PDB file of C-alpha atoms in Angstrom:
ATOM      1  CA  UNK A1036       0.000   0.000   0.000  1.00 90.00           C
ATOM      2  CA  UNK A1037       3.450   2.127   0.045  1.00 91.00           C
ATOM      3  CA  UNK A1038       3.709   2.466  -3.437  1.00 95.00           C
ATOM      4  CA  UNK A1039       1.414   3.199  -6.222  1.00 94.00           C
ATOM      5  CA  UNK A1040       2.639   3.439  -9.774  1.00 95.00           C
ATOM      6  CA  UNK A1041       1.753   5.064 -12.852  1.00 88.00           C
ATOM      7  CA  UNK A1042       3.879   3.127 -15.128  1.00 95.00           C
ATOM      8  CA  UNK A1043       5.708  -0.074 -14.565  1.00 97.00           C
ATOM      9  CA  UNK A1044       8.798  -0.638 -15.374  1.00 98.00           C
ATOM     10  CA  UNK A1045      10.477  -4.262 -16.935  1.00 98.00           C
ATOM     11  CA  UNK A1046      13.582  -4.861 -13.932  1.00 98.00           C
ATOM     12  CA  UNK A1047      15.748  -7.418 -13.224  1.00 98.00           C
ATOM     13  CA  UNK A1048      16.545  -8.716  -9.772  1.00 98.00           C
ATOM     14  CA  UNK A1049      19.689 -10.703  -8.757  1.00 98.00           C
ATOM     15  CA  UNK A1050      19.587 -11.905  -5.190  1.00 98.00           C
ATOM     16  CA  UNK A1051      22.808 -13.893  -5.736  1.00 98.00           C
ATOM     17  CA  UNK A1052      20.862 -17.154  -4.239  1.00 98.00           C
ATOM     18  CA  UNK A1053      20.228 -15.311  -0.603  1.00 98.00           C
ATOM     19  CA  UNK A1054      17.100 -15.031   0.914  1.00 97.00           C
ATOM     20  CA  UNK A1055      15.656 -11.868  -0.934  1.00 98.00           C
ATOM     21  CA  UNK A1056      14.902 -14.337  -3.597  1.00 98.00           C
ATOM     22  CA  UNK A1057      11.968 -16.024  -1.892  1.00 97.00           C
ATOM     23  CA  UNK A1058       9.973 -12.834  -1.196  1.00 97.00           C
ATOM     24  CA  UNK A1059      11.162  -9.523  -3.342  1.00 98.00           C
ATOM     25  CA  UNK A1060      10.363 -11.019  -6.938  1.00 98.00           C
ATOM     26  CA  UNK A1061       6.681 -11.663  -5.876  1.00 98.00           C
ATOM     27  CA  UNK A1062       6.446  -8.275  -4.321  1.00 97.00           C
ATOM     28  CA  UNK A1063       7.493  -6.301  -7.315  1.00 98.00           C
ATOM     29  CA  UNK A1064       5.510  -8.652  -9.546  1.00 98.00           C
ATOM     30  CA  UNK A1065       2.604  -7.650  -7.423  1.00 97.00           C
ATOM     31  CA  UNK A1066       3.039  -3.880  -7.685  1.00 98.00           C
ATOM     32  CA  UNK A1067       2.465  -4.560 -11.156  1.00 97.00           C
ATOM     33  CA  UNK A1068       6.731  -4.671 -12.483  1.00 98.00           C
ATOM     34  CA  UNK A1069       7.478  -7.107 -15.077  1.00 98.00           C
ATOM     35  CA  UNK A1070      10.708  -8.828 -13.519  1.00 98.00           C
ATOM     36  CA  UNK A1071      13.115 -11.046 -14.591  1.00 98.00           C
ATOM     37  CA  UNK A1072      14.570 -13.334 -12.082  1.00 98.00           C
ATOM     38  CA  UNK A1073      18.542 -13.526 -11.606  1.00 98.00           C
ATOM     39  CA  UNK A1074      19.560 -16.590  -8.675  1.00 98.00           C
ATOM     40  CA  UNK A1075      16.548 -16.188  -6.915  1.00 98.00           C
ATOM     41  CA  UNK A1076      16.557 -20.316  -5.905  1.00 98.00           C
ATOM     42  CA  UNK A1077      17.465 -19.580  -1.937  1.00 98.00           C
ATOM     43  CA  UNK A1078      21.059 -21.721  -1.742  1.00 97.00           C
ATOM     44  CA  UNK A1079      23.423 -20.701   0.599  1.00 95.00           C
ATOM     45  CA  UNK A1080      26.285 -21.689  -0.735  1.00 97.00           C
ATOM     46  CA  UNK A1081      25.882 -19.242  -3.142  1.00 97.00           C
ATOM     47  CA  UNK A1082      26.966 -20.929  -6.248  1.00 97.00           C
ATOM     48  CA  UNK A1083      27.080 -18.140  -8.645  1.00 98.00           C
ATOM     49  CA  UNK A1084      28.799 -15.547  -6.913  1.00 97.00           C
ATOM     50  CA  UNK A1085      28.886 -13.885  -3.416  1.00 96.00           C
ATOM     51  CA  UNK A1086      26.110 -12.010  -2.762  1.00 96.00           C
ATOM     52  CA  UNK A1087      27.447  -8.746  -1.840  1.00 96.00           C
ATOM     53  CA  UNK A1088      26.091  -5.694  -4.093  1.00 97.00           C
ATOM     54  CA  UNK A1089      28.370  -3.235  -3.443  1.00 93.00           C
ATOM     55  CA  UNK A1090      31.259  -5.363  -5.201  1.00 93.00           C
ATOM     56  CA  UNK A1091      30.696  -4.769  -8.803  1.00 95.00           C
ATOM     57  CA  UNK A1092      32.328  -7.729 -10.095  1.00 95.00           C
ATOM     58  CA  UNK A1093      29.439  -9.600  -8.135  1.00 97.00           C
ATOM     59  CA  UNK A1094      26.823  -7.727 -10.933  1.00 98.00           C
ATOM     60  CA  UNK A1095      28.740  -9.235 -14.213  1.00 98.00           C
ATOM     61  CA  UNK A1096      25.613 -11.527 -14.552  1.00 98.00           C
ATOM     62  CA  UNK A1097      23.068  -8.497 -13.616  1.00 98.00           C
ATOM     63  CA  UNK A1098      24.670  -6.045 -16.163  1.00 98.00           C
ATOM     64  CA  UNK A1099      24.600  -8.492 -19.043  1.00 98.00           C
ATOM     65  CA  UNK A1100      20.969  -9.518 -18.176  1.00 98.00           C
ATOM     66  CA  UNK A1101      19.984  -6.189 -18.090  1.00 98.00           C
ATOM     67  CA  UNK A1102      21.258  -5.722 -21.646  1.00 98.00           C
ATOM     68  CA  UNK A1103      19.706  -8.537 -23.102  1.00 98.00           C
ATOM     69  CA  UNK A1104      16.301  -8.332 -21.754  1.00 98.00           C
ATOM     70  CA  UNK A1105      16.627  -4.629 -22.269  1.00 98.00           C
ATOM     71  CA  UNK A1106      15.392  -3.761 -19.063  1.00 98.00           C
ATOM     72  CA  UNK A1107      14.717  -0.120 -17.520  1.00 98.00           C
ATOM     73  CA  UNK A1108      16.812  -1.267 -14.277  1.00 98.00           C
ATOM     74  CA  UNK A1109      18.715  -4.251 -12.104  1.00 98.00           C
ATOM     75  CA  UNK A1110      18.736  -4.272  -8.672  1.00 98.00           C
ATOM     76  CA  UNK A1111      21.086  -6.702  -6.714  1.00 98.00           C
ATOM     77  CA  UNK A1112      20.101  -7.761  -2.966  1.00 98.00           C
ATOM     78  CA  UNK A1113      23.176  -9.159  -0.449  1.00 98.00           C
ATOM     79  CA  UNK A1114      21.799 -13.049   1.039  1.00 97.00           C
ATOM     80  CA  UNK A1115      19.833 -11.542   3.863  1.00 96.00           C
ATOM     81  CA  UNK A1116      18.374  -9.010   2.180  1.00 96.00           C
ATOM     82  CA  UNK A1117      18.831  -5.548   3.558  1.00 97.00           C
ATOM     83  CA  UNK A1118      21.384  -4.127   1.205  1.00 97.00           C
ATOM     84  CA  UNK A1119      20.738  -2.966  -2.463  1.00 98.00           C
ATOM     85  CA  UNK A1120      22.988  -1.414  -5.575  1.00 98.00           C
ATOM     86  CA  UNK A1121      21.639  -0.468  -8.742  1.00 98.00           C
ATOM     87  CA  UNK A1122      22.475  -1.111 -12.201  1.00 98.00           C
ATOM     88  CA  UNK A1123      21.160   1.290 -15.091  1.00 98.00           C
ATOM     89  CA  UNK A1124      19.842   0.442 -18.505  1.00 98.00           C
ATOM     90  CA  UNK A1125      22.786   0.655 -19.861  1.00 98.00           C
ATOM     91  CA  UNK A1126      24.360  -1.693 -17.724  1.00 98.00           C
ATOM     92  CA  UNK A1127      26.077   0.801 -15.233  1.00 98.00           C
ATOM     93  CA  UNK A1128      26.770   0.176 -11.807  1.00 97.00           C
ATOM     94  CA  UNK A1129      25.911   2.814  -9.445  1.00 97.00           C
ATOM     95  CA  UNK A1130      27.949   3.400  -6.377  1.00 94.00           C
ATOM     96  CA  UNK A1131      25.973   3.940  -2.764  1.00 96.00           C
ATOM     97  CA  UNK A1132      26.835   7.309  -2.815  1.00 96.00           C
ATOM     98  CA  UNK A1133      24.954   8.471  -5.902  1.00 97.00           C
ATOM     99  CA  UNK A1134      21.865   6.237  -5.097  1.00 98.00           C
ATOM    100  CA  UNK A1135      21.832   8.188  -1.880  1.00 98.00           C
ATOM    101  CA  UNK A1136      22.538  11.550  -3.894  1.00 98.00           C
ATOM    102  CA  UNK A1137      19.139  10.388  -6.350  1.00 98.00           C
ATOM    103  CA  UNK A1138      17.352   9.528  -2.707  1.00 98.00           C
ATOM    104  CA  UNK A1139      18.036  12.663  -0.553  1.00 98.00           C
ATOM    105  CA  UNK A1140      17.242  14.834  -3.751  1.00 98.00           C
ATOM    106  CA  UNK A1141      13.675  13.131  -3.437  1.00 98.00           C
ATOM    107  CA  UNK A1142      12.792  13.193  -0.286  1.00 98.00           C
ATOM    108  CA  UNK A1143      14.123  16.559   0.264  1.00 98.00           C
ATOM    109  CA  UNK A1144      11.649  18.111  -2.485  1.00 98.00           C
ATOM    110  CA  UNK A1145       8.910  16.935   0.029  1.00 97.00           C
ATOM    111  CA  UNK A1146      10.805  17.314   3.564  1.00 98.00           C
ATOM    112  CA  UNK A1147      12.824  20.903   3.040  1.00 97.00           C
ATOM    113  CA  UNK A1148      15.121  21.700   6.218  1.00 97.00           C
ATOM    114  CA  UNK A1149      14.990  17.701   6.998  1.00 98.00           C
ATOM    115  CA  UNK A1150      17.896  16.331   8.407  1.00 98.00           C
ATOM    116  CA  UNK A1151      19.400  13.200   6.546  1.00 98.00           C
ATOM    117  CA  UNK A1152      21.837  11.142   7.639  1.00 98.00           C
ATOM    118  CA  UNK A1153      25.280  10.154   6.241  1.00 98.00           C
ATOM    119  CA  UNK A1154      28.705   8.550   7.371  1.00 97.00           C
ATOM    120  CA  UNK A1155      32.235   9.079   7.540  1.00 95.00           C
ATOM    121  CA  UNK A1156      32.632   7.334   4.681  1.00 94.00           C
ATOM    122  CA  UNK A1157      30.163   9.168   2.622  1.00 95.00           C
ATOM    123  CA  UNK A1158      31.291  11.224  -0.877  1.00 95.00           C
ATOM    124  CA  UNK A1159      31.856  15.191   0.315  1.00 94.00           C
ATOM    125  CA  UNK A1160      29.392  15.663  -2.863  1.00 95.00           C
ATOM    126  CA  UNK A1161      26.562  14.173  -1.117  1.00 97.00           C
ATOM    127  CA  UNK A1162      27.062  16.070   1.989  1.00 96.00           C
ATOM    128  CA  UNK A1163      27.083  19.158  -0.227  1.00 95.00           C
ATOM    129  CA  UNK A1164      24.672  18.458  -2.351  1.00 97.00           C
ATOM    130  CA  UNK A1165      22.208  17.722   0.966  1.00 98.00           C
ATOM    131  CA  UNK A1166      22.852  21.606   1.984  1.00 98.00           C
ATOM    132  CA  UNK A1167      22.358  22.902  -1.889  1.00 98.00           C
ATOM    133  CA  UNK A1168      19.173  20.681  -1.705  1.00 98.00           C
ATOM    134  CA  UNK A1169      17.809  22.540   1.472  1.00 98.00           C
ATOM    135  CA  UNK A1170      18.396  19.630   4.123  1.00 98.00           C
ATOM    136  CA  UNK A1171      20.597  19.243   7.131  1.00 98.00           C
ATOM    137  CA  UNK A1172      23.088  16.734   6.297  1.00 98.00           C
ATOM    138  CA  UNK A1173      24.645  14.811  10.023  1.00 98.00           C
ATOM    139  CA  UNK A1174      27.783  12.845   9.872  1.00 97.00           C
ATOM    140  CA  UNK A1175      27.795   9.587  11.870  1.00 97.00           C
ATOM    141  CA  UNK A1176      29.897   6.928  12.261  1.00 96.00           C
ATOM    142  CA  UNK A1177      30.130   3.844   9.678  1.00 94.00           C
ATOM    143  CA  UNK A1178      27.990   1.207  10.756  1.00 92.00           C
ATOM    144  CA  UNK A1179      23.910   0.995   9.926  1.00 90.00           C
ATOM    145  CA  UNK A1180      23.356   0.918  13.681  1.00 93.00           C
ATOM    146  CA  UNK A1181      25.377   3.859  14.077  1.00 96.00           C
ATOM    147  CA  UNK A1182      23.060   5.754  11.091  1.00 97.00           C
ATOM    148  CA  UNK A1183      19.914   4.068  12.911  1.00 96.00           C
ATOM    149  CA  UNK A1184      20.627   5.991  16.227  1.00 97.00           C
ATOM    150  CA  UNK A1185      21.697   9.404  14.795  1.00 98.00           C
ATOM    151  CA  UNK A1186      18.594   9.325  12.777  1.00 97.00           C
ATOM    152  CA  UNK A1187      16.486   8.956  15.946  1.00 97.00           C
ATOM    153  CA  UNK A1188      18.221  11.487  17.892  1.00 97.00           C
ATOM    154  CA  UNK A1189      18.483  14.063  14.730  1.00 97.00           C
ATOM    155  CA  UNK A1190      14.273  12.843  13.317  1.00 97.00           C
ATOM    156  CA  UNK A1191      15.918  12.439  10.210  1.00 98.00           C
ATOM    157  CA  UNK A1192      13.922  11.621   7.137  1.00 98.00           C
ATOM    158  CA  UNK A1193      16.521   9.728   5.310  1.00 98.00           C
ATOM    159  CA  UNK A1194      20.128   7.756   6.216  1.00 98.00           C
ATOM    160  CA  UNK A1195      22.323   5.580   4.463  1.00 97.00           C
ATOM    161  CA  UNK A1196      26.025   4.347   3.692  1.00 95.00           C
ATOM    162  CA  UNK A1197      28.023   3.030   1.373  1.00 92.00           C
ATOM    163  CA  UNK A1198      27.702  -0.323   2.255  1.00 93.00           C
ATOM    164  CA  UNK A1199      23.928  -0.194   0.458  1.00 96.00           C
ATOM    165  CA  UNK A1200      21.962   0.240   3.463  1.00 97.00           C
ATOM    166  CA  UNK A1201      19.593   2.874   2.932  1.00 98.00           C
ATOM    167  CA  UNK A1202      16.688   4.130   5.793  1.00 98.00           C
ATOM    168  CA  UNK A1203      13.579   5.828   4.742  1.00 98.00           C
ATOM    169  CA  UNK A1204      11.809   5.963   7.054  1.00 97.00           C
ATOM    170  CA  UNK A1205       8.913   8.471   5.169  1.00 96.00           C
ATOM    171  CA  UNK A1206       5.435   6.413   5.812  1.00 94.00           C
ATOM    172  CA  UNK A1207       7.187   3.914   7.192  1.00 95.00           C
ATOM    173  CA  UNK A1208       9.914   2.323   9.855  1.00 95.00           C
ATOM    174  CA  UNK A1209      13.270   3.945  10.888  1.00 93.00           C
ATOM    175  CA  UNK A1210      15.315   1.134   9.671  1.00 93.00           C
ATOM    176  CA  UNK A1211      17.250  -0.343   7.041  1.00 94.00           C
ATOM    177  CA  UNK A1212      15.239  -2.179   4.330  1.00 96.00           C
ATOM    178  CA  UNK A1213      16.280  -2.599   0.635  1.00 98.00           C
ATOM    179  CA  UNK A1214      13.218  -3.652  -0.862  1.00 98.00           C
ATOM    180  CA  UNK A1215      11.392  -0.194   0.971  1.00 98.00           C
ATOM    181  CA  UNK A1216      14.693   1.458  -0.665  1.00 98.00           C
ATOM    182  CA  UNK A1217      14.157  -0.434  -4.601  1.00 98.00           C
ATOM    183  CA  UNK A1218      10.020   0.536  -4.665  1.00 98.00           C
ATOM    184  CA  UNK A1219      11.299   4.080  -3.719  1.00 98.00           C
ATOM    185  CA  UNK A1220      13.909   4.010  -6.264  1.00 98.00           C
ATOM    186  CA  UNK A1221      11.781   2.474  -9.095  1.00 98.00           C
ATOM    187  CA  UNK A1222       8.787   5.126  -8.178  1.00 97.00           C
ATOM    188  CA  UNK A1223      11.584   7.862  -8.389  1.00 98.00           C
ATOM    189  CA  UNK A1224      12.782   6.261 -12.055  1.00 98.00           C
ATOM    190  CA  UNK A1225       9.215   5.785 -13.072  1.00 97.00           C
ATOM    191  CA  UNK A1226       8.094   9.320 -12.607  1.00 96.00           C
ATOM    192  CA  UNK A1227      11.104  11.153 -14.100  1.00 96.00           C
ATOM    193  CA  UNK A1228      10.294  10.695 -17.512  1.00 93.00           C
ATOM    194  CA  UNK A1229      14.390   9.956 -17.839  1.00 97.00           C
ATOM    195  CA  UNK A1230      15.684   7.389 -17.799  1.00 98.00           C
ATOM    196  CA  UNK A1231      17.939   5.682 -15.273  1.00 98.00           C
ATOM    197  CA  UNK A1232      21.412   6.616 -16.578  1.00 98.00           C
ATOM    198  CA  UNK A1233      20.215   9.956 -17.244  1.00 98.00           C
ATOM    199  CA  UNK A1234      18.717  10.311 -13.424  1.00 98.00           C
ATOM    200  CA  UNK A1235      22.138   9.633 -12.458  1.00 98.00           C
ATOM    201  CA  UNK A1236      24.195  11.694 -14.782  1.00 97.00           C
ATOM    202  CA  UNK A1237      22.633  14.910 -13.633  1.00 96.00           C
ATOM    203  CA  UNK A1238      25.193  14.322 -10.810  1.00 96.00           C
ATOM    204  CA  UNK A1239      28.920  15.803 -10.361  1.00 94.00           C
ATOM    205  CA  UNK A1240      31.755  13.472 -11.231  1.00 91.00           C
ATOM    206  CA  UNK A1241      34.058  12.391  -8.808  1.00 91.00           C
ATOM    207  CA  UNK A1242      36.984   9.963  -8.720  1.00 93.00           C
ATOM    208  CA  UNK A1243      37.502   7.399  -5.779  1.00 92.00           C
ATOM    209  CA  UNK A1244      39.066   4.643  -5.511  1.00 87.00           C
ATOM    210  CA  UNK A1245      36.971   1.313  -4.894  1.00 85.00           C
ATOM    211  CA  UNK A1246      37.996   0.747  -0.650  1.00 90.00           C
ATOM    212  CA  UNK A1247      41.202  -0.597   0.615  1.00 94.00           C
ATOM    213  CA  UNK A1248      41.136  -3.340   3.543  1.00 95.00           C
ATOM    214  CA  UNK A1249      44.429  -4.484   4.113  1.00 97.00           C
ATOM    215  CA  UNK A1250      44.744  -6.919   7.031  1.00 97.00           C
ATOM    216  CA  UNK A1251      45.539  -5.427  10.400  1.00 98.00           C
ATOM    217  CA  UNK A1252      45.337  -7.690  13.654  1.00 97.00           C
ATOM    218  CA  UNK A1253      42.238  -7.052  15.621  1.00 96.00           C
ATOM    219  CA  UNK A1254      44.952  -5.847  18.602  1.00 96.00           C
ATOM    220  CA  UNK A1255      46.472  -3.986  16.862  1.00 96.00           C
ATOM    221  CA  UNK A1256      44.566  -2.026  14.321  1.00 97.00           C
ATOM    222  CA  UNK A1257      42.937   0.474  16.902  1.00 97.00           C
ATOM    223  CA  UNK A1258      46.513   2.119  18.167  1.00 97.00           C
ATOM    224  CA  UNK A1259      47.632   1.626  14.355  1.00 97.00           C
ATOM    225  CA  UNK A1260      44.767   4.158  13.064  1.00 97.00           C
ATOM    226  CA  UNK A1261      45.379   6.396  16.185  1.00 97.00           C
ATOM    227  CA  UNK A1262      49.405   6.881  15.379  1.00 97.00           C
ATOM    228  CA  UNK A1263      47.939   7.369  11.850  1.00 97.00           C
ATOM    229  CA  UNK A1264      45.548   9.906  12.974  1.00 97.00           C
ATOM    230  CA  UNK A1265      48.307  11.585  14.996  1.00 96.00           C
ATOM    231  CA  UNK A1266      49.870  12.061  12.192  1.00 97.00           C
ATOM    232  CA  UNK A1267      47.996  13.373   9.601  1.00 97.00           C
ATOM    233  CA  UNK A1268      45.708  15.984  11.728  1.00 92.00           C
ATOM    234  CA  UNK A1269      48.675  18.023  12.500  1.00 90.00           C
ATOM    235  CA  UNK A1270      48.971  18.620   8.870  1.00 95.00           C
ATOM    236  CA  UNK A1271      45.263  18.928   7.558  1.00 97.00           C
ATOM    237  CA  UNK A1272      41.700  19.621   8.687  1.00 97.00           C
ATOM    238  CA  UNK A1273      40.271  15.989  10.161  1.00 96.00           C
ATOM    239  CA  UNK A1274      37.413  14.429  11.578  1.00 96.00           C
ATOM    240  CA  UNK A1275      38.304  12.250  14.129  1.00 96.00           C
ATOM    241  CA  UNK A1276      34.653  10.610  14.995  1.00 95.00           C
ATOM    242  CA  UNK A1277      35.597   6.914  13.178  1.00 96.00           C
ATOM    243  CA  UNK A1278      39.339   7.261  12.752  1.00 96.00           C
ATOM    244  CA  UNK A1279      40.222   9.691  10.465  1.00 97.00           C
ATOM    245  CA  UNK A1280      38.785  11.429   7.834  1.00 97.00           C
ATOM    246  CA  UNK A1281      41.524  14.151   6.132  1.00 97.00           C
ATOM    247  CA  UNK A1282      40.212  17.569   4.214  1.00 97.00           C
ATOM    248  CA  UNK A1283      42.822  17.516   1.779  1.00 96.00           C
ATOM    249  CA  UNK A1284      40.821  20.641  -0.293  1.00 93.00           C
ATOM    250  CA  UNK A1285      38.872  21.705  -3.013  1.00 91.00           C
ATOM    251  CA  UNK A1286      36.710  18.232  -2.220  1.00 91.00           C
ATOM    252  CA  UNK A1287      39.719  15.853  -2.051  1.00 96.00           C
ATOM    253  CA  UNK A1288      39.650  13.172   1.218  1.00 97.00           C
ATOM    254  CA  UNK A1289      40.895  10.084   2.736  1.00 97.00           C
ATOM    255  CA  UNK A1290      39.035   8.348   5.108  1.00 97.00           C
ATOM    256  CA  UNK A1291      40.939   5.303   7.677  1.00 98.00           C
ATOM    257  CA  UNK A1292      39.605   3.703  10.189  1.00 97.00           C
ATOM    258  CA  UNK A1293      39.370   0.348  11.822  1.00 97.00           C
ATOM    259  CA  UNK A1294      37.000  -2.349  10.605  1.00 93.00           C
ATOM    260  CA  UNK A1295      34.080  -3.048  13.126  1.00 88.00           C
ATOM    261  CA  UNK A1296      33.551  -6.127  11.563  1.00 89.00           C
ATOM    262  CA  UNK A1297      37.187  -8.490  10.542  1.00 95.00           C
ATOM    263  CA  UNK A1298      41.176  -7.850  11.743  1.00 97.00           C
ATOM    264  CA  UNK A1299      41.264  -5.072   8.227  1.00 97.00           C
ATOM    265  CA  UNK A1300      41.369  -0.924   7.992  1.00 97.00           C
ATOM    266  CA  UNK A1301      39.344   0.603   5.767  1.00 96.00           C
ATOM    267  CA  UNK A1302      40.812   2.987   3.461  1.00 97.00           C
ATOM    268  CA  UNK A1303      38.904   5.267   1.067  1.00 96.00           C
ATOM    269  CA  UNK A1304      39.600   8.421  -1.192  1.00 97.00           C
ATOM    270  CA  UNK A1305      37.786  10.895  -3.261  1.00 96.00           C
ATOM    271  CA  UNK A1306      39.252  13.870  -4.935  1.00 96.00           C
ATOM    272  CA  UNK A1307      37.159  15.832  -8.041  1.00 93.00           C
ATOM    273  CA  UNK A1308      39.688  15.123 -10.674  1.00 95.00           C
ATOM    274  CA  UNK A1309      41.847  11.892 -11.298  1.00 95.00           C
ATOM    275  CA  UNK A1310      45.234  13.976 -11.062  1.00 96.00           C
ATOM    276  CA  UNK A1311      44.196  15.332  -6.965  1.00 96.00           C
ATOM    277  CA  UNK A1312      42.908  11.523  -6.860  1.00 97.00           C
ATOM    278  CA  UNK A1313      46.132  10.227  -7.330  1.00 97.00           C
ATOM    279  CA  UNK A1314      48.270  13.066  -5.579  1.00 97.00           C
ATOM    280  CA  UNK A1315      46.288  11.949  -2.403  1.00 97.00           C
ATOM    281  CA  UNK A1316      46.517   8.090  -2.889  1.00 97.00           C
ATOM    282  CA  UNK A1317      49.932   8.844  -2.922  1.00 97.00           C
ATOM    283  CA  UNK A1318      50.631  10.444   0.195  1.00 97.00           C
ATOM    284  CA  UNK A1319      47.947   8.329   2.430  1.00 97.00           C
ATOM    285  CA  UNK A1320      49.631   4.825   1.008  1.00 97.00           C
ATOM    286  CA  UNK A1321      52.792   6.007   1.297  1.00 97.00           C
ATOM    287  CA  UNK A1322      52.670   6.734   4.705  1.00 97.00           C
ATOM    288  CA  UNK A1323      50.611   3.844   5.796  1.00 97.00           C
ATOM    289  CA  UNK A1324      52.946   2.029   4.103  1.00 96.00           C
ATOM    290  CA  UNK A1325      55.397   2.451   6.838  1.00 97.00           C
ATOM    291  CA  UNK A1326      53.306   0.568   9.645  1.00 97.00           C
ATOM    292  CA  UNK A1327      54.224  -2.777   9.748  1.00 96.00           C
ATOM    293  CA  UNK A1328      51.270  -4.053  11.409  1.00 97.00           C
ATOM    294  CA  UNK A1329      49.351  -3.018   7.964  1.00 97.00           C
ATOM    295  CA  UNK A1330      49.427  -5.508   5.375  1.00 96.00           C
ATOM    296  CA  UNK A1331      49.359  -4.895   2.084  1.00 93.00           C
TER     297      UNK A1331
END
């Protein structure tokens, strides 16, 4: 009852064998969608590839059936469900950060002055794109339960990170669901008149690198980022809420910090132009390269 469409759109779904695939494909069938089914038999050994979205050599399959059905979208679901990435009609992968750009422009046309709800990790576009747009964009730390709880406090209308969890909680619950996030996203397509690609072209271009997680033991990768952090916010405007994120300028950043979830760092860098890109990959590896506890 969410979602009401004036035209329906022909989408694929890949929900690389996890348990999306017994429930989403009906859904969207239901709202009227013609959908084309991608690993949707529930197996959890996950035969065709891991089912992790954000890694776009996980959405070969998705991209080429998109092609060949010629379909308006594909959407790709991790095995339990709750994360999402897009791919466009022409076979495109969209990163987290410009689904969330497409998202807060939405619900910010209906909730001006809203606060929305990014991380650390976030592009510095979307955070400036949220202001441009009229909203109040709050950083949090990386982790959906982290987003979850600064959304409460703030009564934000819309979080998310680049891991594809996205909250909407508009009409509906304060929490993280992906098929809530695809209706919303295929509504958003549907009414445009554009199509996908062009939805997300309207955007700036950035450069980043796809993230870094070289092994660090689990004892040691806490003091590890905090000599790293020493470092580097002596030099340049940081953010020290999860590790370190470093203002390099003129929308360049780095972002390191310890992995809440395996003995890794995270490492990830945006600049607006390949030559700043590479100018700051330069300066962060190099110096991280002198930790031994960091393996590369």
């Amino acid at each position: 009852s969410l979602f009401k469409y004036k035209k329906h759109l022909k989408i694929v779904i890949d929900t690389g064998n996890g348990v999306a695939g017994a429930l989403y494909p009906t859904i969207l069938k239901k709202l009227g969608h013609e959908v084309v089914e991608l690993y949707t038999e529930l197996d959890g050994t996950f035969p065709n590839h891991q089912p992790d979205p954000i890694v776009e050599g996980n959405l070969k399959d998705l991209k080429a059936k998109v092609l060949e059905v010629n379909a308006d979208v594909g959407f790709s679901f991790d095995g339990d469900g709750d994360r999402v990435s897009i791919v466009t009609e022409k076979g495109e992968f969209i990163e987290s950060d410009k689904t969330l750009m497409l998202l807060t422009k939405d619900i910010l046309s209906r909730h001006k002055g809203s606060s929305v709800v990014f991380t650390v990790s976030n592009s510095q576009v979307l955070f400036d794109l949220a202001k441009e747009w009229g909203g109040n964009p709050i950083m949090a730390k990386v982790g959906h339960s982290y987003v979850e709880h600064t959304m409460s406090d703030s009564n934000a209308v819309l979080g998310g990170e680049q891991s594809g969890h996205f909250f909407l909680p508009e009409d509906y619950y304060q929490y993280d669901d992906a098929l809530v996030a695809a209706c919303r996203l295929i509504k958003i397509i549907a009414e445009s008149g554009a199509t996908t690609s062009e939805l997300f072209n309207q955007f700036p271009k950035t450069y980043s690198m796809p993230e870094m997680r070289p092994e660090c033991a689990d004892v040691s990768k806490f003091d590890v980022v905090d000599r790293i952090t020493e470092y580097f916010k002596d030099k340049y405007p940081s953010n020290t809420m999860d590790g370190v994120r470093i203002d390099f300028s003129n929308g360049a950043w780095a972002g390191i910090r310890a992995s809440n979830t395996s003995p890794k760092i995270s490492i990830t860098m945006e600049a607006k132009s390949e030559k700043e890109l590479e100018k700051v990959m330069s300066e962060v590896l190099t110096h991280l390269k002198t930790y031994h506890e960091i393996k590369f």
